[in-house]
Coordinates of C-alpha atoms in Angstrom, one line a residue:
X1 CA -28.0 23.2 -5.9
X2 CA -27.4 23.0 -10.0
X3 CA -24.9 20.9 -11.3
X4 CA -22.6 24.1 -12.3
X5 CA -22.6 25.6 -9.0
X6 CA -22.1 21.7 -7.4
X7 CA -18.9 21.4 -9.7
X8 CA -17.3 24.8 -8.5
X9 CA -17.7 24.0 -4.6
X10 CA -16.3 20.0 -6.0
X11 CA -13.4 22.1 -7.3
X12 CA -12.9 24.7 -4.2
X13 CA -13.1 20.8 -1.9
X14 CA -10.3 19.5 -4.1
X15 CA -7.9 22.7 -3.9
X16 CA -9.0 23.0 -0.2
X17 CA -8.0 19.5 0.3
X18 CA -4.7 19.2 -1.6
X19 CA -3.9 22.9 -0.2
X20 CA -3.8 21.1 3.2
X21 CA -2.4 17.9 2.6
X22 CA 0.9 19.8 1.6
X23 CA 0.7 22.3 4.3
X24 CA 0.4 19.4 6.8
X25 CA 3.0 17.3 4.7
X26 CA 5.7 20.0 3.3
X27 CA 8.2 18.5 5.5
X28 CA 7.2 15.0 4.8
X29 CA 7.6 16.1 1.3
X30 CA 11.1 17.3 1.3
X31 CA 12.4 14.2 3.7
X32 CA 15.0 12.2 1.6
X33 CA 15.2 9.4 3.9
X34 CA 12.8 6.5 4.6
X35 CA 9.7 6.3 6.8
X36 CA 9.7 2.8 5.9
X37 CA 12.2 0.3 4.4
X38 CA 9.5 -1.0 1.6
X39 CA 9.0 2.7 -0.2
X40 CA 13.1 2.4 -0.7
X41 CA 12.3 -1.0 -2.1
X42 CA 9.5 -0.4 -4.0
X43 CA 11.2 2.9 -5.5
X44 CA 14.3 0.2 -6.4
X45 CA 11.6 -2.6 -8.2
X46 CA 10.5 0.1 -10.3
X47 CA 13.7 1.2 -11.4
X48 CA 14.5 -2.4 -12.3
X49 CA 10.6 -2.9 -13.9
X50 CA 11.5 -0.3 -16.3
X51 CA 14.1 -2.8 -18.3
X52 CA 11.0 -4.5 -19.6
X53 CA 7.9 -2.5 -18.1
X54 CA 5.6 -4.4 -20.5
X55 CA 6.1 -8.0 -19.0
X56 CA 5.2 -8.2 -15.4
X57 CA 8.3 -10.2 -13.8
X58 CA 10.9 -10.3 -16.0
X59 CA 13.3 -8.1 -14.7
X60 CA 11.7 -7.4 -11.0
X61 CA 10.3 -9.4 -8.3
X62 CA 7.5 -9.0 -5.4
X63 CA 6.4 -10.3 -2.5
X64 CA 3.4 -9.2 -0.4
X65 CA 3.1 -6.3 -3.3
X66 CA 2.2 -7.8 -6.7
X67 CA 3.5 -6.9 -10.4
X68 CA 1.4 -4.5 -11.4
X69 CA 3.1 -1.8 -8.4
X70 CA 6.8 -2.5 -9.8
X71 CA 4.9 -1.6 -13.3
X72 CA 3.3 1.4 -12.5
X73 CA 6.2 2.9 -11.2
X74 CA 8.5 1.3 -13.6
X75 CA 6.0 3.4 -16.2
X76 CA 6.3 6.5 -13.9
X77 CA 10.3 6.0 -14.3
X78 CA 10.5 6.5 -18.4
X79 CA 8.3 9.0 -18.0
X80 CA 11.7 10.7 -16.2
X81 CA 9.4 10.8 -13.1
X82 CA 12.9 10.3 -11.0
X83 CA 13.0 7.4 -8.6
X84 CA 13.3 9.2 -5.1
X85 CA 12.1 9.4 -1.9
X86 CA 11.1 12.7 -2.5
X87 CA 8.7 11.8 -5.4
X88 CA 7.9 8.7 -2.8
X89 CA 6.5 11.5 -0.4
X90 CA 4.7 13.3 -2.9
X91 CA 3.0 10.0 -4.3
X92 CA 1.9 9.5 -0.6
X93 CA 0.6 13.0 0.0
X94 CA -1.5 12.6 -3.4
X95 CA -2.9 9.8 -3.2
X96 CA -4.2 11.0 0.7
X97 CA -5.7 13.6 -0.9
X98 CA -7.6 12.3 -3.5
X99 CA -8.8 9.4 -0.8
X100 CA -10.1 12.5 1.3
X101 CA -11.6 14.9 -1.2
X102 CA -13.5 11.4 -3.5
X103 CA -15.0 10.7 0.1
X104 CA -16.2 14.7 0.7
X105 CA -17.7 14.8 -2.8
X106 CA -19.2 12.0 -3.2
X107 CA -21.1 12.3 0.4
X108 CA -21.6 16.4 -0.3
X109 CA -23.6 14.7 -3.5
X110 CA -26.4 14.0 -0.8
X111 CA -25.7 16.1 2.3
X112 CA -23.8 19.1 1.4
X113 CA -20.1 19.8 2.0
X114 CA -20.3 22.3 5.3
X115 CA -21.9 18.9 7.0
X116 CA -19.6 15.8 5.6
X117 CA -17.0 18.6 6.6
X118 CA -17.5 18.0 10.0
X119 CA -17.4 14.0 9.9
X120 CA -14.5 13.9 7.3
X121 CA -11.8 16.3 9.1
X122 CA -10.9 13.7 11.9
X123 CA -10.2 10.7 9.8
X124 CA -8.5 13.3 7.1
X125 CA -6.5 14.5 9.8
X126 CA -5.1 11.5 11.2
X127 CA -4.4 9.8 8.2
X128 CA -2.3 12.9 6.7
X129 CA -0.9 13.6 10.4
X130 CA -0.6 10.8 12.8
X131 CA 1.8 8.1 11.9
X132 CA 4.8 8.6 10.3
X133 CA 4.3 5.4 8.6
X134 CA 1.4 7.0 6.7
X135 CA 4.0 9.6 5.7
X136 CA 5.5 7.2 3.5
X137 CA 4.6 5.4 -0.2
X138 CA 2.8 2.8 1.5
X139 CA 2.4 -0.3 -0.4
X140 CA -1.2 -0.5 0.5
X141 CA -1.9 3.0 -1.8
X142 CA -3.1 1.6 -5.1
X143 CA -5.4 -0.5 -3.8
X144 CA -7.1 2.0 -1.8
X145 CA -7.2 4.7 -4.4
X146 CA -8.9 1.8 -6.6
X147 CA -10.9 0.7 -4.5
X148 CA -12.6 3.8 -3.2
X149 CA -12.4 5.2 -6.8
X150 CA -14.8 1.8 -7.6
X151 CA -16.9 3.1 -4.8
X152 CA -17.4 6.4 -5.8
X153 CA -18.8 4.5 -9.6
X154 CA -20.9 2.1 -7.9
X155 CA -22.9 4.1 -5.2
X156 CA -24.2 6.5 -7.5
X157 CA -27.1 8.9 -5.3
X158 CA -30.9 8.5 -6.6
X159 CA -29.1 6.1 -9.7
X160 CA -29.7 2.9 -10.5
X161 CA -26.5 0.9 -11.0
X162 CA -26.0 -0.8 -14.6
X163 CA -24.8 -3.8 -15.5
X164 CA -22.0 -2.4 -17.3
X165 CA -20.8 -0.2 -13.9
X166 CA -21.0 -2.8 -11.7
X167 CA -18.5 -4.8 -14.1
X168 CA -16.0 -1.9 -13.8
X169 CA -16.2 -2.1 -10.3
X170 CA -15.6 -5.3 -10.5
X171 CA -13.1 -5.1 -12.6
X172 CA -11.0 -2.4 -10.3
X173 CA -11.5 -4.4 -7.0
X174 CA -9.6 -7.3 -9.4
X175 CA -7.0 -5.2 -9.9
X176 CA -6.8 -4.0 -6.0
X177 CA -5.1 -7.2 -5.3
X178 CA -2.1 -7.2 -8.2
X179 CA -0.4 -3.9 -6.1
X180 CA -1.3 -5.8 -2.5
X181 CA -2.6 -8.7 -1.8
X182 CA -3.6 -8.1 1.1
X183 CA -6.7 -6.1 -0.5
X184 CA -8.3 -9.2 -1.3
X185 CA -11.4 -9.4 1.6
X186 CA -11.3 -5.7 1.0
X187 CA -12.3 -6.1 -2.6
X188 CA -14.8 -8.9 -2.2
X189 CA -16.5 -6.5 0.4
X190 CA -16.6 -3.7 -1.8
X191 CA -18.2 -6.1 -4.8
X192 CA -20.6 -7.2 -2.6
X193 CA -21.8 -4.0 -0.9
X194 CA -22.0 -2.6 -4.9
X195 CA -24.2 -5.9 -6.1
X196 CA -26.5 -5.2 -2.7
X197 CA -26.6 -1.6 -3.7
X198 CA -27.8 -2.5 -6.7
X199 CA -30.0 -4.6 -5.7
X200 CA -31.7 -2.1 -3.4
X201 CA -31.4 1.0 -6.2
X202 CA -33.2 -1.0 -9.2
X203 CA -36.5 0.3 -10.7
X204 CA -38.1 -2.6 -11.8
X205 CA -37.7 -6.4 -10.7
X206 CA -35.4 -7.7 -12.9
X207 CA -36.1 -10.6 -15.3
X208 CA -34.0 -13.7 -15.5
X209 CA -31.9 -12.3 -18.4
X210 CA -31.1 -9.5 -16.6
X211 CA -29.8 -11.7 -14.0
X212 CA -27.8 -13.3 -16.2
X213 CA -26.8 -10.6 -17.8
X214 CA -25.6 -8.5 -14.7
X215 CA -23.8 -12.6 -13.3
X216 CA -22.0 -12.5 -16.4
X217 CA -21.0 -9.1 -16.5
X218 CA -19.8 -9.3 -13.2
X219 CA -17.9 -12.1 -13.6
X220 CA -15.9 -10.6 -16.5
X221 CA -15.1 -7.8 -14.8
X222 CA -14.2 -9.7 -11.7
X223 CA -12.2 -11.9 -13.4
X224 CA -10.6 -10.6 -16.8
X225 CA -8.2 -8.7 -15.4
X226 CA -6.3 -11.5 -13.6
X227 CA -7.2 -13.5 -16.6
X228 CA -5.4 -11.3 -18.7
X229 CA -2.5 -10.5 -16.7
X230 CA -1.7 -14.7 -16.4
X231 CA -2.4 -14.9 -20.2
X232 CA 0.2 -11.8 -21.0
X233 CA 2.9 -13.5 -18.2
X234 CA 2.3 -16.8 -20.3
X235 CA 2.9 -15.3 -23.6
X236 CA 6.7 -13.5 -22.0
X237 CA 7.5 -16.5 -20.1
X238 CA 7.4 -15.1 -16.9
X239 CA 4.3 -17.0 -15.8
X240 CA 7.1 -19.4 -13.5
X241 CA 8.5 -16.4 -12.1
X242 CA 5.4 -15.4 -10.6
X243 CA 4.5 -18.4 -9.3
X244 CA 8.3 -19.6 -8.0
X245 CA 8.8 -15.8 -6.0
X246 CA 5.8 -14.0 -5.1
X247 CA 3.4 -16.9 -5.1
X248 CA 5.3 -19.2 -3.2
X249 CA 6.2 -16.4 -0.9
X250 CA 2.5 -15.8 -0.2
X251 CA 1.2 -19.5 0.0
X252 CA 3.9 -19.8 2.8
X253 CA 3.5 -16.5 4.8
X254 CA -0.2 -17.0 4.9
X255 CA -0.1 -20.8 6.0
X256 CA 2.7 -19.9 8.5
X257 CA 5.2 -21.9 6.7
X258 CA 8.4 -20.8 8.8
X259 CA 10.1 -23.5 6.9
X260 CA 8.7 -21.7 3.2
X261 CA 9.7 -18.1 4.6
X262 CA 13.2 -19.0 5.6
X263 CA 12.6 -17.3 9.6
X264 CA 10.7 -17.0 12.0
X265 CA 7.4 -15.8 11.8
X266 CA 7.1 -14.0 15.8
X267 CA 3.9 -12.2 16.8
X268 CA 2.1 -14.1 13.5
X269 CA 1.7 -17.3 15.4
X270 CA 0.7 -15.5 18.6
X271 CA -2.0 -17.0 20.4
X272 CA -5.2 -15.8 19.2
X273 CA -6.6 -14.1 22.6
X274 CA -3.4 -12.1 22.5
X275 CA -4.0 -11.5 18.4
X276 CA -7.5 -10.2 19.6
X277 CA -6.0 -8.3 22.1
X278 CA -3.6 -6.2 19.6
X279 CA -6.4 -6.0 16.9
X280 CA -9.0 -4.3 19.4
X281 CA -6.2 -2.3 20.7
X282 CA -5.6 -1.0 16.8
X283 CA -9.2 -0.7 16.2
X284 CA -9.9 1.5 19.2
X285 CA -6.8 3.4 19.5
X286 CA -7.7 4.5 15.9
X287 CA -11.4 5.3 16.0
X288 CA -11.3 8.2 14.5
X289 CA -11.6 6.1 11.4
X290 CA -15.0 5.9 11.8
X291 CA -15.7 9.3 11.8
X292 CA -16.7 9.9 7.9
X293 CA -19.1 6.7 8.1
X294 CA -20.9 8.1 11.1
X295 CA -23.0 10.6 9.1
X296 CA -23.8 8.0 7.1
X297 CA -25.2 6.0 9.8
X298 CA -27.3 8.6 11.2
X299 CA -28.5 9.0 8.3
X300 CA -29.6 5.6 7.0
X301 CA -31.1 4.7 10.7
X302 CA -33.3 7.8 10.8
X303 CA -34.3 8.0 7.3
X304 CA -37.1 5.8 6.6
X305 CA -39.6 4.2 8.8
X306 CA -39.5 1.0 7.0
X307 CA -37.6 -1.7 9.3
X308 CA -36.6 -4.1 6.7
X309 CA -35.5 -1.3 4.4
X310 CA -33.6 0.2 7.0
X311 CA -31.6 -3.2 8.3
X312 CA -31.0 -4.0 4.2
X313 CA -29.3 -0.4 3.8
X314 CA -27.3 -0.4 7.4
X315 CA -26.4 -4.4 6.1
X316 CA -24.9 -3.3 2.7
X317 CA -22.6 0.2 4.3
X318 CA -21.5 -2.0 7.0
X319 CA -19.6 -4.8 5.1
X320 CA -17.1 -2.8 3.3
X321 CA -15.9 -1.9 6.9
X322 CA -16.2 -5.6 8.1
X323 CA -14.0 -6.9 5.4
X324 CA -11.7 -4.4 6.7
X325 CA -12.1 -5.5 10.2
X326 CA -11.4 -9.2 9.1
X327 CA -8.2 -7.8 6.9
X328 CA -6.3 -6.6 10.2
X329 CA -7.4 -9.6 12.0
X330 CA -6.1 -12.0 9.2
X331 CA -3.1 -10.0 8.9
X332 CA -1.8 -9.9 12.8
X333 CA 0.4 -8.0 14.0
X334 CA -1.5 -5.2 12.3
X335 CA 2.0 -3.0 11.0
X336 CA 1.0 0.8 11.2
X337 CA 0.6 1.3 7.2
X338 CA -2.0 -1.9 7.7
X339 CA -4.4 0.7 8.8
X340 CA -4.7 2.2 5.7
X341 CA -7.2 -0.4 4.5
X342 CA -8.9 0.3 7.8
X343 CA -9.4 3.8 6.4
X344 CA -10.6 2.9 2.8
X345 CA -13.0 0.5 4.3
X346 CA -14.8 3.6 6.2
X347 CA -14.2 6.1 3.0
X348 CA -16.2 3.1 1.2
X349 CA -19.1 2.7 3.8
X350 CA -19.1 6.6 4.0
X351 CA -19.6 6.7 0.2
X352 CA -21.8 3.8 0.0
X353 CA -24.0 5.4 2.8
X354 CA -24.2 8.6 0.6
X355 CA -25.8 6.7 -2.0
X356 CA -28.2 4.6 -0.2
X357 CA -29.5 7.1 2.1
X358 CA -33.3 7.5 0.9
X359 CA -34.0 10.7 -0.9
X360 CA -35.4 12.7 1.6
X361 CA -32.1 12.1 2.9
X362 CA -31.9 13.5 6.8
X363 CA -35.1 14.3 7.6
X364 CA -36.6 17.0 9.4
X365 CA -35.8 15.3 13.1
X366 CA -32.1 14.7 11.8
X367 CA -30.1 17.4 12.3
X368 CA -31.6 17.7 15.9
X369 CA -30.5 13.9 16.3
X370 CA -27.7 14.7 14.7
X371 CA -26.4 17.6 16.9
X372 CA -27.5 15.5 20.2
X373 CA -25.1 12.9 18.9
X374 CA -21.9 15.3 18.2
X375 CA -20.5 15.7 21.8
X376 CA -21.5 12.2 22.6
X377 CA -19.0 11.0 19.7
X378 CA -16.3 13.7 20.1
X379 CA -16.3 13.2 24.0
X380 CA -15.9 8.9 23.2
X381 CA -13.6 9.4 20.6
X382 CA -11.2 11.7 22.9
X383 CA -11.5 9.0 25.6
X384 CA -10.6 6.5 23.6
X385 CA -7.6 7.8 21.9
X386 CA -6.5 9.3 25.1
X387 CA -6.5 5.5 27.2
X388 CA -4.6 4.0 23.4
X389 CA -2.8 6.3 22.7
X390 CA -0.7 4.7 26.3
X391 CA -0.2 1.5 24.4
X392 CA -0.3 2.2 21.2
X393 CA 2.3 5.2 20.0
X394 CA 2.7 6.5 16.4
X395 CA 6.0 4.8 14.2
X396 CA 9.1 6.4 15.6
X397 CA 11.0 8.9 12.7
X398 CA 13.1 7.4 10.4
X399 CA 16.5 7.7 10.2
X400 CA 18.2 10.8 8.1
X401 CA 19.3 10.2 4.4
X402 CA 22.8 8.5 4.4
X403 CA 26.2 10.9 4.6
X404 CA 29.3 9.7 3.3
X405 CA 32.9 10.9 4.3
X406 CA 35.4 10.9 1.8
X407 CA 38.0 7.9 2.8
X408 CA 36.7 6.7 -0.6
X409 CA 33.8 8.7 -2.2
X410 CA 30.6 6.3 -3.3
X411 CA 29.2 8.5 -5.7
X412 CA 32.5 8.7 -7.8
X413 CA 33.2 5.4 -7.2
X414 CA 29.4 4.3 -8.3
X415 CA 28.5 7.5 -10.6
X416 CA 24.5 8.2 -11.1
X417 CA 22.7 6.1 -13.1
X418 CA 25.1 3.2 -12.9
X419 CA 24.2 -0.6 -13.0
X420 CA 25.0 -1.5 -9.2
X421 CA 23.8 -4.5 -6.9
X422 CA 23.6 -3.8 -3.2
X423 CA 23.6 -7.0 -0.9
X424 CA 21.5 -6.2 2.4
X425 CA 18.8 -4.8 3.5
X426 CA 19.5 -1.3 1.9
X427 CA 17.6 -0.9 -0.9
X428 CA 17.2 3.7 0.2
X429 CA 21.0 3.4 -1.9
X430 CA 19.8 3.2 -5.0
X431 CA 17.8 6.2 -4.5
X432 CA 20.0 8.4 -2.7
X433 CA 22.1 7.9 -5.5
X434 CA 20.5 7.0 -8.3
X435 CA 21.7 3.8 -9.3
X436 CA 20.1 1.4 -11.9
X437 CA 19.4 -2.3 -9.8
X438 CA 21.4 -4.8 -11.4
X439 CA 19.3 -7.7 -10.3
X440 CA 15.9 -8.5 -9.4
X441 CA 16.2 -8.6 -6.1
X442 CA 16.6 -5.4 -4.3
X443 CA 17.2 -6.9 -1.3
X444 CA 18.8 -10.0 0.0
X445 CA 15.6 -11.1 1.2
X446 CA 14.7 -13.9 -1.4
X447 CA 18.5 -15.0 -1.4
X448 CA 19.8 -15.3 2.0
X449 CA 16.3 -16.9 3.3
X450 CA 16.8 -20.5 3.8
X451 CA 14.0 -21.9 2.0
X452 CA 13.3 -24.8 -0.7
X453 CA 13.7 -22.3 -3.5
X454 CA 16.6 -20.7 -2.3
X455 CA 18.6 -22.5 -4.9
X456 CA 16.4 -21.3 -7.7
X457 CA 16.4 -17.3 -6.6
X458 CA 20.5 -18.1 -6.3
X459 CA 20.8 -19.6 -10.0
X460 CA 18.6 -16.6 -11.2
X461 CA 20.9 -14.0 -9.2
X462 CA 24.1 -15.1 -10.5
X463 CA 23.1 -15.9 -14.7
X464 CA 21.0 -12.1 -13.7
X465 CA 25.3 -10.7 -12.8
X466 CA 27.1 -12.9 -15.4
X467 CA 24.8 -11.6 -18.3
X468 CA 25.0 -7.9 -17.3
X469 CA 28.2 -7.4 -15.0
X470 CA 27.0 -4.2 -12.6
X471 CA 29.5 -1.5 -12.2
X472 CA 29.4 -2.1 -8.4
X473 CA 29.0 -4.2 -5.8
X474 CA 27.9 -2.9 -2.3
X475 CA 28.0 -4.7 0.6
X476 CA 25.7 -3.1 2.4
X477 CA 26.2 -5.4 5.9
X478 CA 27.1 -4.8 9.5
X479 CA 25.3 -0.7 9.9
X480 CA 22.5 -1.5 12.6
X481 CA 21.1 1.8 10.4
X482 CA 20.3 -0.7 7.6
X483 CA 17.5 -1.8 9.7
X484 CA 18.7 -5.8 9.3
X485 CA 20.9 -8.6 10.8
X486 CA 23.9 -6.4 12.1
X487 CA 25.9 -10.2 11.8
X488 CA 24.8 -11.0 8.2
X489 CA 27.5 -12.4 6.2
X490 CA 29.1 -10.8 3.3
X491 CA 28.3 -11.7 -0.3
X492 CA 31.1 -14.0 -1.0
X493 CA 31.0 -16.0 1.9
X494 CA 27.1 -16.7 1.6
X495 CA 27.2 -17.3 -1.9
X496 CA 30.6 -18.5 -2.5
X497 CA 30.1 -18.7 -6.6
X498 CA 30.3 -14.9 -6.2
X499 CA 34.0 -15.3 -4.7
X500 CA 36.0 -15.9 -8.1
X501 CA 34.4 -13.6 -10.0
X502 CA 34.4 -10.4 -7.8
X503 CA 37.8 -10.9 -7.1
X504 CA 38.8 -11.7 -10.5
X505 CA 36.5 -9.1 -12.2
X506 CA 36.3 -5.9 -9.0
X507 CA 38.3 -4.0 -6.6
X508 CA 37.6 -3.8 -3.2
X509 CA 36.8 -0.4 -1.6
X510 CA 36.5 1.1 2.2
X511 CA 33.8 3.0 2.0
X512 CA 32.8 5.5 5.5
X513 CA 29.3 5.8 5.2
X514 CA 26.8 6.8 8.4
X515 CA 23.7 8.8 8.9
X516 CA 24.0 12.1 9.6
X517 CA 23.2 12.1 13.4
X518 CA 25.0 8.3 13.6
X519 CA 27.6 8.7 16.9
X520 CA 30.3 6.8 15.2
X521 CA 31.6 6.2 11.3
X522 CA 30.9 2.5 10.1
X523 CA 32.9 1.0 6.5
X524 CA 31.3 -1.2 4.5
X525 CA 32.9 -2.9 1.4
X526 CA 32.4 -1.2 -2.4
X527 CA 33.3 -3.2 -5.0
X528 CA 33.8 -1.9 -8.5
X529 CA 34.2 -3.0 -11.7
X530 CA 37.7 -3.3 -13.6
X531 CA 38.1 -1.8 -16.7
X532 CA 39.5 -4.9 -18.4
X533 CA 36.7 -7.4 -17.3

């Protein structure tokens, strides 16, 4: 096949695969209320990162999602991208799609795209159909896209990997970790499947400068990033924000401070035969994952004769999906949208596998294997998901986007584009109706978590209100539909410096607000601003 004729079928697999993504999708798409809380929140951080979108924390905070998501949509929002679930759905559906059709091109590069056709379409299909978790702006996005994006640079078939590649691999699996975390071990893996891949691809033995070229080369890339973001946080003054919210956050939910996080901490301090028990549950009940790595496999096993070779190249594709492995383990209880780096893990080993398969690629006695194997894995893979599928059921649907009846209307009360501050967990109100967040914190998370900062996020909150008064206060309490404590306490009686000044400076509302399907009405309390405050 000549390069022209490979880019138009590249083409025809991108408009195939974003053709069926929406199809699949389209009512995803058009859903304007939540298929998980932390989209709402993340839309809401992004709103508020646009105040100063060029300094990472100082107008929004994180927590398991790090500065450089509130950013990236913060950018997205002066753009006049607009801030709502909608566009949340059509992030998600995008960034599915490019996951899926980088994994089909970049293994059609060695085995055409009729065969990886046949391996790709399971795990395509349950990541754009299964869960309705998946269905939302998962936090975990980002990092996959960059991550499989620097495996698609690094495992280049029949080419050699540079020294100046492998440092922009690097330097994306760096990045990975600023939108989640949580990417971390799936980074690391990545880097080190691309240095053995190098390793294995190189066309002469390499001298000692060249090692210490490629070391140093790789450690800049690996490490500038972070280096740079730290040194740009330094220069704003923002470098204490990071560490007092999301760091201390992290150092506390990963050591299984209960006392750090402010609650409980549940199924994370499970005992670990029962942890195992859930993660091989996930694992199986999902195996479809491992559909797009298989051909790889096959591949890699029957393509040479030479052992050692053989064990070095099986070694390098398997670890990208072992660090993914060891992320759900570390992160018990494996969430639903957790299994999205269970997904970029395989799309990396299936890439990786395209580029490390030897040149004669499947041999002659490989498409018999091949076709031997097929029912074998369809047959398995329908067993499996049949016996999980008992235990383990997709996320139920969301909730519809919030109604309101007209005791007091909330949109005229609070117009579009107004500075307001909702306390609860309820940050889907600034993006049903557009409002700007008045603080950092989206959500009452941070403040009403009783932790040894607590005092700290408090001070913030309240000098964040008294140097930019918001045009309304919501207390958005007591609605089990707000997916938190139904008993929570209002505003002024948790922080009690709030009393004075909202009765002083606002006017209490009854508001009727309920979801669409919701049995009964429930009123919470809108505050707004008085004209001569």
């Amino acid at each position: 096949m000549t390069s022209r004729q490979f880019a138009l079928r590249a083409t025809a697999a991108v408009a195939i695969t974003l053709t069926v993504s929406i199809a699949i999708r389209w009512n995803a798409i058009g859903y304007t209320g939540w298929f998980n809380p932390d989209e709402a929140e993340l839309l809401a951080a992004g709103r508020r990162a646009a105040m100063q979108v060029w300094m990472p924390m100082a107008t929004s905070s994180a927590n398991t999602y790090l500065v450089l998501w509130p950013t990236t949509l913060g950018l997205l929002d002066l753009l006049g991208v607009p801030m709502s679930l909608r566009t949340a759905h059509t992030l998600s559906t995008g960034a599915y799609a490019a996951v899926i059709a980088m994994v089909w091109i970049a293994t059609a590069r060695r085995w055409g795209f009729v065969r990886t056709a046949v391996f790709i379409v399971p795990a395509a299909y349950w990541m754009l159909a299964r869960y309705s978790d998946f269905f939302q702006m998962g936090s975990e996005l980002p990092s996959v896209l960059l991550l499989v994006v620097g495996a698609v640079l690094a495992f280049t078939p029949g080419r050699a990997v540079s020294a100046r590649r492998l440092a922009v691999v690097a330097a994306l699996a760096s990045l990975a970790p600023w939108f989640k975390v949580q990417s971390g071990l799936l980074a690391v893996g990545l880097v080190i499947s691309a240095c053995g891949f190098a390793f294995l691809s190189r066309d002469s033995v390499w001298t000692r400068r060249e090692w210490t070229q490629r070391l140093l080369l790789l450690a800049l890339g690996g490490l500038g990033p972070t280096a740079v973001l730290l040194a740009v946080m330094a220069v704003g003054g923002t470098l204490d924000l990071f560490w007092d919210e999301p760091v201390e956050f992290l150092r506390a939910y990963l050591t299984h401070n209960v006392k750090g996080l402010g609650y409980g901490l549940g199924e994370t301090t499970a005992p670990l035969t029962e942890k195992l028990r859930g993660f091989v549950v996930s694992v199986l009940t999902n195996a479809f994952a491992f559909s797009w790595a298989l051909l790889g496999l096959v591949a890699l096993w029957s393509g040479t004769r030479n052992q050692a070779g053989r064990l070095a190249r099986i070694a390098v594709w398997s670890i990208p999906m072992l660090a993914a492995l060891a992320t759900l383990l570390v992160m018990y209880p494996i969430y639903v949208h957790y299994l999205n780096f269970l997904f970029a893990g395989t799309a990396i080993a299936a890439i990786a596998a395209a580029g490390l398969a030897p040149a004669e690629t499947i041999p002659d006695r490989g498409p018999s294997l091949l076709a031997r194997r097929l029912p074998a894995w369809a047959l398995l893979t329908t067993m499996v998901f049949l016996l999980a599928a008992v235990e383990h059921q997709g996320a139920s649907p969301a909730p519809p986007a919030v109604a309101h009846q007209d005791e007091e209307d909330i949109a005229a009360l609070c117009p579009r584009g107004s500075s307001v501050f909702v306390w609860g967990w309820a940050a889907e109100l600034y993006a049903y109706y557009d409002w700007r967040p008045a603080s950092r914190y989206v959500t009452y998370g941070l403040l009403l978590a009783k932790t040894p900062n607590q005092g700290h996020y408090r001070a913030r909150f309240l000098q964040e209100l008294t140097d930019d008064p918001p045009t309304c206060v919501v207390n958005a309490i007591g609605p089990a539909w707000f997916g938190d404590d139904a008993a929570a306490t209002p505003l002024e009686n948790e922080i009690p410096d709030t009393g004075g000044w909202l009765h002083r400076c606002y006017v209490p509302n009854r508001v009727v607000l309920r979801p669409a399907a919701a049995p009964e009405p429930e009123l919470i309390d809108v505050w707004t601003r008085r004209s001569d405050c």
